[in-house]
Short mmCIF file of C-alpha atoms in Angstrom, two decimals:
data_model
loop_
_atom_site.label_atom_id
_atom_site.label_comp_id
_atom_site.label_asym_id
_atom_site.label_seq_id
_atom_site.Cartn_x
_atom_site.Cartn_y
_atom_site.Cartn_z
CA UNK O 1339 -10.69 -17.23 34.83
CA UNK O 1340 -9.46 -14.90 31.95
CA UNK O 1341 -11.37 -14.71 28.57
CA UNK O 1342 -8.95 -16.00 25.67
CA UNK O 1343 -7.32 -12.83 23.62
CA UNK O 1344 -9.09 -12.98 19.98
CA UNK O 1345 -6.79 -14.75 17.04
CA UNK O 1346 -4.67 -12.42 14.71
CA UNK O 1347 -7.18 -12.34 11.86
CA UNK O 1348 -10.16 -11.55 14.15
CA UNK O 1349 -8.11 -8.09 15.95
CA UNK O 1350 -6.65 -7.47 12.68
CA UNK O 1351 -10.00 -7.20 10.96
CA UNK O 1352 -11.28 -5.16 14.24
CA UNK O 1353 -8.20 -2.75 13.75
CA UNK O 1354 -8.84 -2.49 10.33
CA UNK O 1355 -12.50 -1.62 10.76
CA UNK O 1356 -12.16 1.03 13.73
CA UNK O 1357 -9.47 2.46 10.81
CA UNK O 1358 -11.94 2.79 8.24
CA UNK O 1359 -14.84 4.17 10.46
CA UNK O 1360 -11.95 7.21 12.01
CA UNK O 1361 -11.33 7.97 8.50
CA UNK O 1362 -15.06 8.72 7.68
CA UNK O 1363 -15.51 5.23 5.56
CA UNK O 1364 -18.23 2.88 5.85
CA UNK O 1365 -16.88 -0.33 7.03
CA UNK O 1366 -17.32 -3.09 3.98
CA UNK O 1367 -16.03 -6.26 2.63
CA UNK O 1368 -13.89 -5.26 0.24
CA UNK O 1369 -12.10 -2.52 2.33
CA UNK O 1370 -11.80 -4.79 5.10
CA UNK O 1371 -10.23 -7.56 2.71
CA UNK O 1372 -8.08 -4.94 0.65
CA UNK O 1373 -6.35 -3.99 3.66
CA UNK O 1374 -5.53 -7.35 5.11
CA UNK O 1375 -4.63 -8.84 2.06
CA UNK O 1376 -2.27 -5.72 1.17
CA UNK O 1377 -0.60 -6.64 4.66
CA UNK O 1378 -0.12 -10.01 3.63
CA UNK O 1379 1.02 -9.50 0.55
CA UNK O 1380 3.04 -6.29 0.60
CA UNK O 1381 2.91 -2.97 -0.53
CA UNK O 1382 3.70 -1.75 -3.90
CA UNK O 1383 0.86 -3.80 -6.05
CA UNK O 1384 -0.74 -2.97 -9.00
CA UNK O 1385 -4.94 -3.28 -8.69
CA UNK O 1386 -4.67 -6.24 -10.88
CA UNK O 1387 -2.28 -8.06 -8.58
CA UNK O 1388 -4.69 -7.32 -5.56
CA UNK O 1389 -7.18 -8.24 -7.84
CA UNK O 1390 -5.87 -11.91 -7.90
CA UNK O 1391 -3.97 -11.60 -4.36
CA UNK O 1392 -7.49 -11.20 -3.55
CA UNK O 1393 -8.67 -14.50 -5.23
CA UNK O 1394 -5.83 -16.13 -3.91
CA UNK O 1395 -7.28 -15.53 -0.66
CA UNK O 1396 -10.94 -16.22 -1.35
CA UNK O 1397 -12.22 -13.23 -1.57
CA UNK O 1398 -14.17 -13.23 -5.41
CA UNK O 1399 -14.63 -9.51 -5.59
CA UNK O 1400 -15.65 -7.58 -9.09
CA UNK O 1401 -12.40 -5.61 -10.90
CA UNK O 1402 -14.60 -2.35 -10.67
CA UNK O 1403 -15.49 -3.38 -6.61
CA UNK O 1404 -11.72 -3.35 -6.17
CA UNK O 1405 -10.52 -0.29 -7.92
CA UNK O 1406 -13.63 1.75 -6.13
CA UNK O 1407 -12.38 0.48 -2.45
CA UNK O 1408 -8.72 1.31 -3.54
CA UNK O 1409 -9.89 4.71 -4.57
CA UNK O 1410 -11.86 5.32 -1.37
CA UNK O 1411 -8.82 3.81 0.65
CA UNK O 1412 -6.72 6.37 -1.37
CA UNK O 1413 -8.59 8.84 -1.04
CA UNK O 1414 -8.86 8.21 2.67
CA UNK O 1415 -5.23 8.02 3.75
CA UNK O 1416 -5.13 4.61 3.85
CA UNK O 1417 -3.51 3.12 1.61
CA UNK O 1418 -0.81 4.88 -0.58
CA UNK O 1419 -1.26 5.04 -4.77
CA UNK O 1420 2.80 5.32 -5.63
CA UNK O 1421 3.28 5.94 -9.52
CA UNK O 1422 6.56 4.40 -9.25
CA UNK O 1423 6.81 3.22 -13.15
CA UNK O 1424 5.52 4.04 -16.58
CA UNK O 1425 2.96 0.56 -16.04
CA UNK O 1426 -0.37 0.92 -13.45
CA UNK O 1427 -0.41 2.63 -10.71
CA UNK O 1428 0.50 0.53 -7.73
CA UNK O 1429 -0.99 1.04 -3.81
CA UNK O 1430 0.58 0.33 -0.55
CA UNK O 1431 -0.06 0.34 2.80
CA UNK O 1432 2.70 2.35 4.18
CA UNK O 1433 1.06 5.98 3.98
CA UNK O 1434 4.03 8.20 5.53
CA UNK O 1435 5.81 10.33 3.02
CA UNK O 1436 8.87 8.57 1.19
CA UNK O 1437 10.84 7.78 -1.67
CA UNK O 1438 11.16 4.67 -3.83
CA UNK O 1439 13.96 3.18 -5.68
CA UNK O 1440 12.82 1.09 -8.54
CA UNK O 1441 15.26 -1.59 -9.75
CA UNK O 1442 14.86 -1.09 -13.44
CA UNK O 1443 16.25 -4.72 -14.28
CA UNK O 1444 14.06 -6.93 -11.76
CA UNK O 1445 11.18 -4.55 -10.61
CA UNK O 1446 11.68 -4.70 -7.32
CA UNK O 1447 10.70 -1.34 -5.11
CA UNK O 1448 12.16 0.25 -1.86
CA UNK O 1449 10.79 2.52 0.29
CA UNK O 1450 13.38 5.11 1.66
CA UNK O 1451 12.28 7.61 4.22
CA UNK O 1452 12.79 11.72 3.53
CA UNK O 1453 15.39 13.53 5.16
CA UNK O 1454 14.29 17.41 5.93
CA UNK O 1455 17.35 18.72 4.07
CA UNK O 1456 16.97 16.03 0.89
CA UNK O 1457 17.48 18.71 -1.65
CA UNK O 1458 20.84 19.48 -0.67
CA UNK O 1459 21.92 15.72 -0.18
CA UNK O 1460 23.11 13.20 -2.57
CA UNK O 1461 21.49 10.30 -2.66
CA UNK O 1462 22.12 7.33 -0.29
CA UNK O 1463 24.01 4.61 -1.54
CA UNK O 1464 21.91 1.33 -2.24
CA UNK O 1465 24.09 -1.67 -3.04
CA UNK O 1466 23.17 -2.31 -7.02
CA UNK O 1467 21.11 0.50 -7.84
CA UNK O 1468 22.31 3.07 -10.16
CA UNK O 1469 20.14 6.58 -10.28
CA UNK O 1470 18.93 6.86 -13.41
CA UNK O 1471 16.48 9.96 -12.83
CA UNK O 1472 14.29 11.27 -10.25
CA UNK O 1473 10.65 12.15 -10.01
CA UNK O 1474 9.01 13.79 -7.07
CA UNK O 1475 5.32 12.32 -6.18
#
């Protein structure tokens, strides 16, 4: 008789925590809930919206509890602070090197990966974007 494999939520927090510990962070609440919430919800989101994605999840965290995990997370290599507008600063969890394209008429963000020999490409093509300047992060 085999032992039953733990439920998504219960690895996922397990993952999450043997993350934080390799990267020389104390394992806490609010880290552990950051990260699976900015799963959930996606990347690209200001503090405020993790703020209430947060809520939204039950987790009732403090503003200033929030922006301190998101700066350790940061600071860490764990989560990704893009300044992809003029607004806040927004985080994500994908942490390998890329570029975004911001839709300047709906918001929306997408991550595009680097080529090695970018500076003497154009641009891809992305169906209803238009390049109106670049900024390198």
């Amino acid at each position: 008789m085999s032992c039953p494999a733990p439920s998504t939520p219960s690895n996922s927090r397990f993952v999450d925590a043997t993350r934080l510990r390799t990267h020389g962070l104390r394992v806490t609440g609010p880290r552990l809930a950051i990260l699976a919430v900015l799963d959930d919800v996606g990347g690209h989101r200001s503090a405020d919206e993790l703020v209430a994605a947060l809520r939204g999840h039950g987790y009732d965290h403090a503003r200033t509890t929030v922006y301190n995990a998101l700066d350790d997370l940061a600071r860490a290599g764990l989560v990704r602070p893009a300044p992809v507008d003029a607004g806040a600063l927004r985080f994500e969890p994908e942490t390998e090197p890329h570029h975004h394209f911001v839709c300047r008429v709906c918001g929306v963000i997408e991550n595009l990966p680097i080529a090695d020999d970018l500076a003497n490409r154009s641009l891809p093509e992305l169906p209803g974007f238009e390049e109106i300047g670049r900024a390198h992060v």
